[in-house]
PDB file of C-alpha atoms in Angstrom:
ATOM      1  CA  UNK A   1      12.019  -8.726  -6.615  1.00 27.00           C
ATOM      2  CA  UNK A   2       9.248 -10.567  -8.024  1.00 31.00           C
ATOM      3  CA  UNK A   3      10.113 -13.987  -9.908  1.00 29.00           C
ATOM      4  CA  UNK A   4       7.510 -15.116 -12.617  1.00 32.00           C
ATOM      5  CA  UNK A   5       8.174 -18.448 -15.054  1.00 35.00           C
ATOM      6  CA  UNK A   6       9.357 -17.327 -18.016  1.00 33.00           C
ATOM      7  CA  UNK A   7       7.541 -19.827 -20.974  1.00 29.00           C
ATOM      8  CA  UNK A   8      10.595 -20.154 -23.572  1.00 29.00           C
ATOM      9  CA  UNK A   9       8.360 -22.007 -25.286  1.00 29.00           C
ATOM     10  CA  UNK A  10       5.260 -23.240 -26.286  1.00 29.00           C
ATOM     11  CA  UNK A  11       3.756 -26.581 -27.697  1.00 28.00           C
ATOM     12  CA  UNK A  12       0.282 -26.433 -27.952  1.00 27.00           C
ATOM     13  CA  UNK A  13      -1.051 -30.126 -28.192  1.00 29.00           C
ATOM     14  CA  UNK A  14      -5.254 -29.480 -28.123  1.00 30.00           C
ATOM     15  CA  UNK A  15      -8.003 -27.023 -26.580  1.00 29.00           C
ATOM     16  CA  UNK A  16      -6.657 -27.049 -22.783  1.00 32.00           C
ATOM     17  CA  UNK A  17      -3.730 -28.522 -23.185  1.00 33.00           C
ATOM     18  CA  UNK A  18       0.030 -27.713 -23.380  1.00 33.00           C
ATOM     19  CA  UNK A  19       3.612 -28.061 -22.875  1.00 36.00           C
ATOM     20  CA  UNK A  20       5.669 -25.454 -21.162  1.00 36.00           C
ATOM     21  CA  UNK A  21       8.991 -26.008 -22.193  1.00 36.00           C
ATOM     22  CA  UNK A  22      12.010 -23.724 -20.279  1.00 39.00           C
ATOM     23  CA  UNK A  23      15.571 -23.252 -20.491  1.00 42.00           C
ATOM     24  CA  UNK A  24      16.458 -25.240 -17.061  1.00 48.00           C
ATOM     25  CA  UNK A  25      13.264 -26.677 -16.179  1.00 50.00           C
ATOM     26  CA  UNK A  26      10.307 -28.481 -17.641  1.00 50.00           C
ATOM     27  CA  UNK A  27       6.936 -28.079 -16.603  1.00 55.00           C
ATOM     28  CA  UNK A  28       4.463 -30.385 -17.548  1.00 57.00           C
ATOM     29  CA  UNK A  29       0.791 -28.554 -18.003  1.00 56.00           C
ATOM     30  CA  UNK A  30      -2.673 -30.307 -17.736  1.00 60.00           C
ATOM     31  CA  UNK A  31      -5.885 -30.344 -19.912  1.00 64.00           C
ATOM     32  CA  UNK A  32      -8.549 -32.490 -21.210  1.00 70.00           C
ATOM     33  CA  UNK A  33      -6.826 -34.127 -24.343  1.00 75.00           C
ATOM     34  CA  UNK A  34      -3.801 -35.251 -22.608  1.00 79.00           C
ATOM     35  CA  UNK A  35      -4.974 -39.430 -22.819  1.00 81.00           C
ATOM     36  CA  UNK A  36      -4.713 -38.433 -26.623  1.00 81.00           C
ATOM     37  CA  UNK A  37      -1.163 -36.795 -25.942  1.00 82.00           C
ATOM     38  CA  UNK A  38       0.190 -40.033 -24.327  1.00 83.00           C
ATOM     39  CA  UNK A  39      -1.420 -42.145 -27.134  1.00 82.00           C
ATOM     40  CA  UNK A  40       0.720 -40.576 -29.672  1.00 82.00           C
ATOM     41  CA  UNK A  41       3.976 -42.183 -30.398  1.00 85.00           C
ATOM     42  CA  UNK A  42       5.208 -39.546 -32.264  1.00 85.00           C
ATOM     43  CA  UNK A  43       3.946 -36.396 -30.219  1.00 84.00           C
ATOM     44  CA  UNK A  44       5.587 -38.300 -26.778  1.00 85.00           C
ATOM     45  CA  UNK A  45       8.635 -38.442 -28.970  1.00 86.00           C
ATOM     46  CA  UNK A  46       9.275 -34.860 -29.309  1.00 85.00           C
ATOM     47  CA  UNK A  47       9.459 -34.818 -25.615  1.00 83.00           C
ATOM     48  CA  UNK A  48      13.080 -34.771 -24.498  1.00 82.00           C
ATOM     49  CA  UNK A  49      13.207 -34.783 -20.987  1.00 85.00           C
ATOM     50  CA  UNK A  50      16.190 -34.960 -18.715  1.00 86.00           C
ATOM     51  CA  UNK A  51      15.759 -34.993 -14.811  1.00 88.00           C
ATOM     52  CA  UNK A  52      19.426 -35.394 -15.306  1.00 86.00           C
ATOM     53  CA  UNK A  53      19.740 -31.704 -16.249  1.00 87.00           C
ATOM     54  CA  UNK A  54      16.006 -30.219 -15.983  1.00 89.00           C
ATOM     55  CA  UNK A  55      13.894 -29.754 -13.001  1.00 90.00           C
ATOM     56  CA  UNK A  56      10.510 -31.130 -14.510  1.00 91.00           C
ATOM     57  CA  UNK A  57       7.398 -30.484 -12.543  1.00 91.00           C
ATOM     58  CA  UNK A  58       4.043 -32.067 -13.928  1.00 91.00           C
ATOM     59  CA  UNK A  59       0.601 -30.660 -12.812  1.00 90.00           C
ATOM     60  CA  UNK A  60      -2.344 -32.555 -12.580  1.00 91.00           C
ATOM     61  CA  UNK A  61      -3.187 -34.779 -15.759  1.00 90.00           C
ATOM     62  CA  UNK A  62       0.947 -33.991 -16.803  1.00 90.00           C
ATOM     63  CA  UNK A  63       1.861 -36.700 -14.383  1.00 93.00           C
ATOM     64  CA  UNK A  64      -0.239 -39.239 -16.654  1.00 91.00           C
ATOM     65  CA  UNK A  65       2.830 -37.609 -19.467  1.00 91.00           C
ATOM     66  CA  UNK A  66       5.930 -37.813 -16.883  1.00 91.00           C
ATOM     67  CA  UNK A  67       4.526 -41.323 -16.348  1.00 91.00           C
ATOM     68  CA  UNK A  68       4.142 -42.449 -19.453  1.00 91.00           C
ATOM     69  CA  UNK A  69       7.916 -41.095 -20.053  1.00 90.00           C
ATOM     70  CA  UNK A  70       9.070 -43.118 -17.707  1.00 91.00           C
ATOM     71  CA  UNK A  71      10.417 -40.111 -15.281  1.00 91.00           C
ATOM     72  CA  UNK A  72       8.773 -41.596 -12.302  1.00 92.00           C
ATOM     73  CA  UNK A  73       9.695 -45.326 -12.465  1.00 87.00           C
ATOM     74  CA  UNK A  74       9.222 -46.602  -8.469  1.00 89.00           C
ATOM     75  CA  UNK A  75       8.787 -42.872  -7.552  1.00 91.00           C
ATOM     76  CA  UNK A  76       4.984 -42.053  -6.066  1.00 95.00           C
ATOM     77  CA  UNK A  77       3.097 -38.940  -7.344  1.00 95.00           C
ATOM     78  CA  UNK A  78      -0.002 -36.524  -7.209  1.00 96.00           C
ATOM     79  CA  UNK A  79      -2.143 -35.949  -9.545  1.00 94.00           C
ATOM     80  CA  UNK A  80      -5.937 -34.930  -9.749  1.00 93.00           C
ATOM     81  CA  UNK A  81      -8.763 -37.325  -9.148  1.00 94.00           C
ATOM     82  CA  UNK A  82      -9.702 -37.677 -12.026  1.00 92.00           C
ATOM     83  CA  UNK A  83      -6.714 -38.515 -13.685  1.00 93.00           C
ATOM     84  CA  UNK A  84      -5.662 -40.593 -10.825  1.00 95.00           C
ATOM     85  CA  UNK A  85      -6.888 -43.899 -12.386  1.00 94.00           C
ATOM     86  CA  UNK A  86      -4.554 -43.376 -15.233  1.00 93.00           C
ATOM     87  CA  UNK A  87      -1.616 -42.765 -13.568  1.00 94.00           C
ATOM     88  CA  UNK A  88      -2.215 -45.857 -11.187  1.00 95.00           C
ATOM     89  CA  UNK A  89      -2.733 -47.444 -14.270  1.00 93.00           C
ATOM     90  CA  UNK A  90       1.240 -47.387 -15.704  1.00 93.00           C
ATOM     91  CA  UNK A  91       2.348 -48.703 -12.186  1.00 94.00           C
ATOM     92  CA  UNK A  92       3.293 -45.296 -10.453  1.00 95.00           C
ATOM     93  CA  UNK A  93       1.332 -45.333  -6.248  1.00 96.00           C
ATOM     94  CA  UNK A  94      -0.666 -42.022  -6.151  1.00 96.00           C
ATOM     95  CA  UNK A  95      -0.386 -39.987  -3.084  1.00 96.00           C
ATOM     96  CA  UNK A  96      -3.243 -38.294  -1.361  1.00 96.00           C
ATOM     97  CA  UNK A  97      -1.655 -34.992  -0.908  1.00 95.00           C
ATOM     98  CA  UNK A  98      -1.416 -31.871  -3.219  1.00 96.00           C
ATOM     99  CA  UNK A  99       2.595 -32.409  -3.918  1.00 96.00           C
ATOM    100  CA  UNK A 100       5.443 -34.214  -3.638  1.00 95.00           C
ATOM    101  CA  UNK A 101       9.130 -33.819  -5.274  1.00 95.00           C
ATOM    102  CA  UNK A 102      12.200 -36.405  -5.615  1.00 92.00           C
ATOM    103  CA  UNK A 103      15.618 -35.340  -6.791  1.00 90.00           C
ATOM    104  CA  UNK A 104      14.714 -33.080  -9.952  1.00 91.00           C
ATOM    105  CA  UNK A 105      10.941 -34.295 -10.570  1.00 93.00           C
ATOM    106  CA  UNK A 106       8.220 -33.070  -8.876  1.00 94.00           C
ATOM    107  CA  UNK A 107       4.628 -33.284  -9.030  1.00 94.00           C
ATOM    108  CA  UNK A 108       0.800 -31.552  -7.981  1.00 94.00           C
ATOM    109  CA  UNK A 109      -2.470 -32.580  -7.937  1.00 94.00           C
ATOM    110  CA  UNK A 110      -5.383 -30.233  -8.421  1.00 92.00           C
ATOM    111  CA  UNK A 111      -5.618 -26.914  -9.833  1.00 89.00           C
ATOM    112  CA  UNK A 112      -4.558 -24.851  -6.877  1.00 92.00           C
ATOM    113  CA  UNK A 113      -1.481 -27.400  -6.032  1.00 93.00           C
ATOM    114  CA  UNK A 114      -0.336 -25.492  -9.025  1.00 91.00           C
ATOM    115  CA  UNK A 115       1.387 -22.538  -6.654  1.00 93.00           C
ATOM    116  CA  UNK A 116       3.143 -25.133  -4.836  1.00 94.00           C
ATOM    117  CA  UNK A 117       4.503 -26.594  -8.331  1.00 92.00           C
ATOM    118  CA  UNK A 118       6.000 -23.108  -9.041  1.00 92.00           C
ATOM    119  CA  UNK A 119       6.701 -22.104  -5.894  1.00 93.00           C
ATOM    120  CA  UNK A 120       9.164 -25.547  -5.979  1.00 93.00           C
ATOM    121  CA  UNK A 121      10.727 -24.345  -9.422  1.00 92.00           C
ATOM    122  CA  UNK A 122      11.313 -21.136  -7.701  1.00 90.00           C
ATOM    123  CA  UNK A 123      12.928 -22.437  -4.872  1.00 89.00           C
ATOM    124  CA  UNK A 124      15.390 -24.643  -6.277  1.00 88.00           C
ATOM    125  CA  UNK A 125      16.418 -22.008  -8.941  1.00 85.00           C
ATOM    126  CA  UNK A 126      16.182 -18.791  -6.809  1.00 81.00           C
ATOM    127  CA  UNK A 127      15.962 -19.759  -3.128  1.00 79.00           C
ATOM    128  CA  UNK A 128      13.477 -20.495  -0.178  1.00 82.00           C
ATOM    129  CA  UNK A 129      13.198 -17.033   0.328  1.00 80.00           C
ATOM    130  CA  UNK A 130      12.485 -16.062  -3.204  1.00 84.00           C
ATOM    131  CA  UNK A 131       9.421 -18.570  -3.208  1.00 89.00           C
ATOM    132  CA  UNK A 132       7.915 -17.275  -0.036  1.00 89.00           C
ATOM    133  CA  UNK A 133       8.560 -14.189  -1.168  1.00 88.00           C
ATOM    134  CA  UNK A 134       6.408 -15.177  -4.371  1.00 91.00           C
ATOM    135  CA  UNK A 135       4.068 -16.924  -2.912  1.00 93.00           C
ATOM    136  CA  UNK A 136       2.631 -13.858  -0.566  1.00 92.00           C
ATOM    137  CA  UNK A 137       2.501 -11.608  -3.558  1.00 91.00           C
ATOM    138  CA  UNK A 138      -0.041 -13.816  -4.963  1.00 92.00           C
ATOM    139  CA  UNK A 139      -1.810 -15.135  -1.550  1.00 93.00           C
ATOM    140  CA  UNK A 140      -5.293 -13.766  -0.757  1.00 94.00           C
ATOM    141  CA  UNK A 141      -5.393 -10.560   1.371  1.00 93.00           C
ATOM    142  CA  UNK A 142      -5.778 -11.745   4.916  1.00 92.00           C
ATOM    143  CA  UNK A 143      -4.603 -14.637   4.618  1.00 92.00           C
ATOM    144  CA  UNK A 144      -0.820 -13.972   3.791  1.00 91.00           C
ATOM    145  CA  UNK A 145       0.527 -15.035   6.366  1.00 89.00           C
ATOM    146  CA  UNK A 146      -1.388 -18.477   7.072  1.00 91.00           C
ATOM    147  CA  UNK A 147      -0.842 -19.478   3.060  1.00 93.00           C
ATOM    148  CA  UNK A 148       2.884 -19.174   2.631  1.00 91.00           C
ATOM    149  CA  UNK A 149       3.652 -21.246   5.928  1.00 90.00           C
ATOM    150  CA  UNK A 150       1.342 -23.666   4.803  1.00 93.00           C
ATOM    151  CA  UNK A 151       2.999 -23.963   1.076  1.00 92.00           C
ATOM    152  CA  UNK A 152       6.078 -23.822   2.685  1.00 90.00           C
ATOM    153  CA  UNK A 153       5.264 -26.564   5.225  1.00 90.00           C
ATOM    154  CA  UNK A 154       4.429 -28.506   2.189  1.00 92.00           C
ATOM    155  CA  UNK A 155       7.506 -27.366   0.101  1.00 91.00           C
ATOM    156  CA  UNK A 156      10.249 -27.836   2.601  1.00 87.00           C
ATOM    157  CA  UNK A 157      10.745 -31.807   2.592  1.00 89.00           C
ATOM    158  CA  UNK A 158      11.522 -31.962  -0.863  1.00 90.00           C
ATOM    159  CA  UNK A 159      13.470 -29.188  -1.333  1.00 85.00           C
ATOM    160  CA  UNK A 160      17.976 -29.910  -0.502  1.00 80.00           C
ATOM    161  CA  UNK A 161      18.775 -28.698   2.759  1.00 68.00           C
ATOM    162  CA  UNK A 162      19.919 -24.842   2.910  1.00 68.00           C
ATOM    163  CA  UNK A 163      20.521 -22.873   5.706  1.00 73.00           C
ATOM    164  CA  UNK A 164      18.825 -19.683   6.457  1.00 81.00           C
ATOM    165  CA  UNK A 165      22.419 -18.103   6.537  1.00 85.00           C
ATOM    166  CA  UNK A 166      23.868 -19.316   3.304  1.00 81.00           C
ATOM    167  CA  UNK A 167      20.393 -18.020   1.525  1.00 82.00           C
ATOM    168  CA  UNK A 168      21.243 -14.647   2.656  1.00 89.00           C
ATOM    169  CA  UNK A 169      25.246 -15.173   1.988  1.00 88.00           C
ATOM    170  CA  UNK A 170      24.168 -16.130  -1.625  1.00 84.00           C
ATOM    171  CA  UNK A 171      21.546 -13.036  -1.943  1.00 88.00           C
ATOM    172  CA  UNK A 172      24.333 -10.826   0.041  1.00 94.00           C
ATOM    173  CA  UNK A 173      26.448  -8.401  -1.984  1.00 95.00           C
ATOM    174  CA  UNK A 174      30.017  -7.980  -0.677  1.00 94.00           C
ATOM    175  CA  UNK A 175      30.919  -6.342   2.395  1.00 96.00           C
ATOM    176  CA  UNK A 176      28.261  -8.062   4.568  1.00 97.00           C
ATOM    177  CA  UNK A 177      29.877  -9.304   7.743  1.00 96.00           C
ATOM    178  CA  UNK A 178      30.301 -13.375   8.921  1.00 94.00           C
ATOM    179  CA  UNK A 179      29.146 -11.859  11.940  1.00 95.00           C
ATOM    180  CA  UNK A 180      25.450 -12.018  10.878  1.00 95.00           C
ATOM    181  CA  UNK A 181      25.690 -15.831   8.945  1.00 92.00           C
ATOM    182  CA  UNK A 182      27.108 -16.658  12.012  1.00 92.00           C
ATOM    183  CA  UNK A 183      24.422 -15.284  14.275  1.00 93.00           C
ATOM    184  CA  UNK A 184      21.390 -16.373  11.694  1.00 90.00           C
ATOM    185  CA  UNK A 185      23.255 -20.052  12.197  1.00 85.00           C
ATOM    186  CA  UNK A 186      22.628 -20.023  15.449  1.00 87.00           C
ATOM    187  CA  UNK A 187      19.368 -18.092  16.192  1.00 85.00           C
ATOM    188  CA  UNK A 188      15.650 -19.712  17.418  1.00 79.00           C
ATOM    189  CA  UNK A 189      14.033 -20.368  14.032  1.00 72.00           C
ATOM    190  CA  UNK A 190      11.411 -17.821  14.997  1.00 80.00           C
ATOM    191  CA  UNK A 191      11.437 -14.279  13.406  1.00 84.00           C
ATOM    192  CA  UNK A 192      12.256 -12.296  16.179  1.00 90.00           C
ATOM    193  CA  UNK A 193      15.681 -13.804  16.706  1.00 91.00           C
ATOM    194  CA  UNK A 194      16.461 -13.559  13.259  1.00 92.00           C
ATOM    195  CA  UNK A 195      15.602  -9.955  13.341  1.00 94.00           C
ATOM    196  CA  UNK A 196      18.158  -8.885  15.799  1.00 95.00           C
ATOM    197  CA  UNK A 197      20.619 -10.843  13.852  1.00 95.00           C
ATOM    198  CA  UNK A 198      19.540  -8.454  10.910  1.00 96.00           C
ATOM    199  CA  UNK A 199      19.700  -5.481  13.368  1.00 97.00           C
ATOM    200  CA  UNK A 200      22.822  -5.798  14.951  1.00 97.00           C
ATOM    201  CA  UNK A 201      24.307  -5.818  11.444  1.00 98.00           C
ATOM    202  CA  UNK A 202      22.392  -2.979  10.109  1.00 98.00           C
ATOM    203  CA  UNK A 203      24.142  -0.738  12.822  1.00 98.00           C
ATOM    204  CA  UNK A 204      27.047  -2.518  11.948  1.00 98.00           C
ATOM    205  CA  UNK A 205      26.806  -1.241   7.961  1.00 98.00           C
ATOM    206  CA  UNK A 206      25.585   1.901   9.014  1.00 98.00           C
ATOM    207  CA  UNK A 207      28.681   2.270  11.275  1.00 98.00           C
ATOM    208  CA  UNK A 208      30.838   1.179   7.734  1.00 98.00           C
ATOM    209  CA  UNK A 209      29.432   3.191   5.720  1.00 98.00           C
ATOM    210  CA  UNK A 210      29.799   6.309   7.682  1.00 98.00           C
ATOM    211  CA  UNK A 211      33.252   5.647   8.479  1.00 97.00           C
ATOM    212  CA  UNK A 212      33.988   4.978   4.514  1.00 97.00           C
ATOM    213  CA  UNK A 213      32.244   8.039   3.592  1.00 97.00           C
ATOM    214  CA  UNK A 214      34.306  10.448   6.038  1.00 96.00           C
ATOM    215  CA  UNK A 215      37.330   8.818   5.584  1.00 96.00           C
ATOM    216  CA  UNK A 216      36.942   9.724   1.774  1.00 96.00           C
ATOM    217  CA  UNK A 217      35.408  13.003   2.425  1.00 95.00           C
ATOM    218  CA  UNK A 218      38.933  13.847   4.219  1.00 94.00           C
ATOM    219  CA  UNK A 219      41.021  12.815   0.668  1.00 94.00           C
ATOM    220  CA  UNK A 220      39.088  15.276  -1.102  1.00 94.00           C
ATOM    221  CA  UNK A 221      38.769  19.241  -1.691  1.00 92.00           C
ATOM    222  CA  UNK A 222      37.429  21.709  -3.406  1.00 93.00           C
ATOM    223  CA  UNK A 223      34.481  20.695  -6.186  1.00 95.00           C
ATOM    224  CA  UNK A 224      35.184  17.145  -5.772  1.00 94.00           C
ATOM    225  CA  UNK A 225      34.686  17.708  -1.560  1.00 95.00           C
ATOM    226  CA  UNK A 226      31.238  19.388  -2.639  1.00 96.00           C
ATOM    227  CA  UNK A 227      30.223  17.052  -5.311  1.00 97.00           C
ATOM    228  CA  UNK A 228      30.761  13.907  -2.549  1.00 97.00           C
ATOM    229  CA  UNK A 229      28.612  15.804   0.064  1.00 97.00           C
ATOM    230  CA  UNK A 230      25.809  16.185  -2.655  1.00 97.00           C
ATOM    231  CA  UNK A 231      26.197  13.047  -4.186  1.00 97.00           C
ATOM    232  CA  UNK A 232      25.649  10.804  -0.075  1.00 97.00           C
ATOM    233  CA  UNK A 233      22.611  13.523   0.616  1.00 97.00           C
ATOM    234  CA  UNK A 234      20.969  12.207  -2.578  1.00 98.00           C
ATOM    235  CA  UNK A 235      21.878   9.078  -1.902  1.00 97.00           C
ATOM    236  CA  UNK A 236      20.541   9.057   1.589  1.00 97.00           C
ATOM    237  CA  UNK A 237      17.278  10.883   0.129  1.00 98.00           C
ATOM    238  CA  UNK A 238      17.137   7.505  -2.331  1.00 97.00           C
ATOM    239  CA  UNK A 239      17.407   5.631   0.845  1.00 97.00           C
ATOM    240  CA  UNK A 240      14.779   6.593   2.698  1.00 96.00           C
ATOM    241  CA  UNK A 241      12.505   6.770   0.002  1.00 97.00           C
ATOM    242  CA  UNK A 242      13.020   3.540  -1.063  1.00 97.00           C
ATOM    243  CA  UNK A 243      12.318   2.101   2.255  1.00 95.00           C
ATOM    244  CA  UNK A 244       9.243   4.315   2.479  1.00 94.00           C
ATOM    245  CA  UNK A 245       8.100   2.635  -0.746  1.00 95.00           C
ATOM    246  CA  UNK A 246       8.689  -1.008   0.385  1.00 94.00           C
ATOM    247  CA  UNK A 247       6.551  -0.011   3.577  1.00 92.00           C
ATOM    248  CA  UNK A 248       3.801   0.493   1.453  1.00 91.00           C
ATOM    249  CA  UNK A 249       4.300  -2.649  -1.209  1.00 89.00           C
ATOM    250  CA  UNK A 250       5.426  -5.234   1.230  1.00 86.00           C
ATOM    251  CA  UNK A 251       2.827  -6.521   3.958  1.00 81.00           C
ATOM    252  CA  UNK A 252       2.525  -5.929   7.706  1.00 82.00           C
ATOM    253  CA  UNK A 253       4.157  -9.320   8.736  1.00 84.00           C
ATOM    254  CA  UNK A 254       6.897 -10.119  10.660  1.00 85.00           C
ATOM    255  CA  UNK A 255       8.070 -11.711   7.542  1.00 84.00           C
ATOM    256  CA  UNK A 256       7.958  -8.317   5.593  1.00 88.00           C
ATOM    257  CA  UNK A 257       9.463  -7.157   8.442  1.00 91.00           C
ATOM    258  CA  UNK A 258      12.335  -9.354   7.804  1.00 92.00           C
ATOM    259  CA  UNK A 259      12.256  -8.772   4.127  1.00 92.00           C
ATOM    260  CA  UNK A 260      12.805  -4.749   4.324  1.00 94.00           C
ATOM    261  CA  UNK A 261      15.225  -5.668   6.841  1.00 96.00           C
ATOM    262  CA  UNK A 262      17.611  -7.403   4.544  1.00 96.00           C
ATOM    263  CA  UNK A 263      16.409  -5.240   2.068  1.00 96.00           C
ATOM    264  CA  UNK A 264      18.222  -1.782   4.433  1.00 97.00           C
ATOM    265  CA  UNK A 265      20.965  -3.873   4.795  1.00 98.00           C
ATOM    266  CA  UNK A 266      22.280  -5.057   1.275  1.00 98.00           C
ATOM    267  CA  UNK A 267      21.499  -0.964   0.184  1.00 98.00           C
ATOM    268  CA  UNK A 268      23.857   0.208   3.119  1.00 98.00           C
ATOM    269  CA  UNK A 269      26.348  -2.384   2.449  1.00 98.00           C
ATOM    270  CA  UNK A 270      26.122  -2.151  -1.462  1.00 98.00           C
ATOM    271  CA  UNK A 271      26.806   2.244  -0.729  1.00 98.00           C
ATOM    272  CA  UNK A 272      29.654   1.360   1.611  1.00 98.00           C
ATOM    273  CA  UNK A 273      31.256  -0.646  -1.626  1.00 97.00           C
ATOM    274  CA  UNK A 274      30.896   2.364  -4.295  1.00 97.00           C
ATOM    275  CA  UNK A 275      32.621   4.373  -1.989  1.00 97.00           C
ATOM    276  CA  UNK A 276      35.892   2.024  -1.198  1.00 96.00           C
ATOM    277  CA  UNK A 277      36.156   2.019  -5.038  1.00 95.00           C
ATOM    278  CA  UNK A 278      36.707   5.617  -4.931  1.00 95.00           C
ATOM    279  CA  UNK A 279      39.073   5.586  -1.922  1.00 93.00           C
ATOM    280  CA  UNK A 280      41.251   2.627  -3.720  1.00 93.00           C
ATOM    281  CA  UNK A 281      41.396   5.102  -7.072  1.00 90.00           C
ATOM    282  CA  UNK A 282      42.774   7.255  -4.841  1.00 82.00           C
ATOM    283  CA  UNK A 283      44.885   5.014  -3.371  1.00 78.00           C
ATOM    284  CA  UNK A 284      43.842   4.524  -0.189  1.00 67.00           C
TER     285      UNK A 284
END
């Protein structure tokens, strides 16, 4: 699944300049009028931001706006060179690095700090997993690999603490066992380890699955026998298509590995569920 920042809405303030304004989250866009934004009283007014209840991220010349808003206070920031006189300006220390986040605000400096910005949103609203995930989509061919785990490295001190485990328990659909959080908890933080987590409990949803199947297969006969039979070879032709097509999307990584992996795992598990509906109808 791909994530993309939806613009709810947007405020156009001048050639190059604008405000992106979202349902949970503000982002705060760059451009060459935005002295003239933060000179209008009535414009800055219109501005009701809430780190409160918002993630806000500001890019570039935006941190001049979250500045002059007051969102920083004693909190450092990034922001481009050029607009880095400004910001020091209204009291707020400028950082020489491309990002930096505290509690709900979070700021980049320089046009291609701006995946870093989004990749942030992404992760606090989606997961760590989600972002990476986002963030190779859109990294240059070649250098997948090298780009995400250097986003990530600079992503990963301001994001709250989450284990690897309880990201998968909260993508997980039911049925997955506390066998795998529990291995994932205590695995190397290399992918390797975590990938015989993931394949110990593939075999393990396999093994459910078949089990459900048969053991509903034997509650049945006639049409409904046949229909059952029909309906887990198409589903098992869906299967193996589908991972056939996320070989070809997803990279040659051991992070794509990982990715399909989980991927094999939620469709098993999510199969294994439609069928103990149909053996609880029939009352088993």
């Amino acid at each position: 699944m791909r994530y993309l920042l939806r613009r709810r809405k947007r405020l156009c303030l001048g050639h190059g300049d604008a405000i992106l304004l979202q349902r949970h989250g503000d982002a705060v866009g760059s451009g060459i009028r935005t002295r003239d934004v933060v000179s209008d009283p009535a414009l800055m007014a219109r501005l009701a931001l809430d780190p409160s209840r918002q993630l806000i991220g500001a890019h570039c010349s935006g941190t001049l706006v979250s500045a002059k808003l007051g969102l920083l206070g004693s909190v450092p920031a990034c922001t481009d060179l050029t607009t880095k006189p400004w910001v020091q300006e209204t009291g707020v220390e400028v950082l020489n690095q491309p990002f930096y986040a505290n509690g709900n605000v979070a700021t980049a400096g320089g046009c291609f700090a701006s995946p870093y910005l989004a990749a942030w949103i992404i992760a606090r609203t989606e997961g760590l997993g989600a972002a990476a995930e986002a963030l190779h989509y859109v990294a240059p061919v070649g250098e997948k690999e090298a780009y995400v785990e250097n986003a990530l490295r600079n992503l990963r001190p301001h994001l709250p603490a989450e284990s690897l485990a309880n990201g998968i328990k909260r993508r997980a659909p039911q049925g997955i066992t506390t066998r795998l959080y529990a291995c994932v908890d205590k695995a190397p933080d290399n992918a390797d380890a975590i990938g015989a987590c993931l394949s110990a409990e593939k075999a393990a949803q396999t093994e459910r699955l078949d089990r459900t199947y048969k053991t509903l297969l034997g509650t049945l006969n006639g049409k409904a026998n046949d229909a059952l039979v029909s309906s887990e070879q198409a589903w098992q032709d869906f299967h193996t298509r589908t991972a056939a097509f996320e070989t070809a999307i997803y990279g040659k990584g051991k992070l794509d590995d990982l990715q399909r992996l989980e991927n094999e795992i939620f469709r098993l598990s999510e199969r294994a569920n439609a069928l103990d509906k149909y053996l609880a109808a029939k009352g088993h």
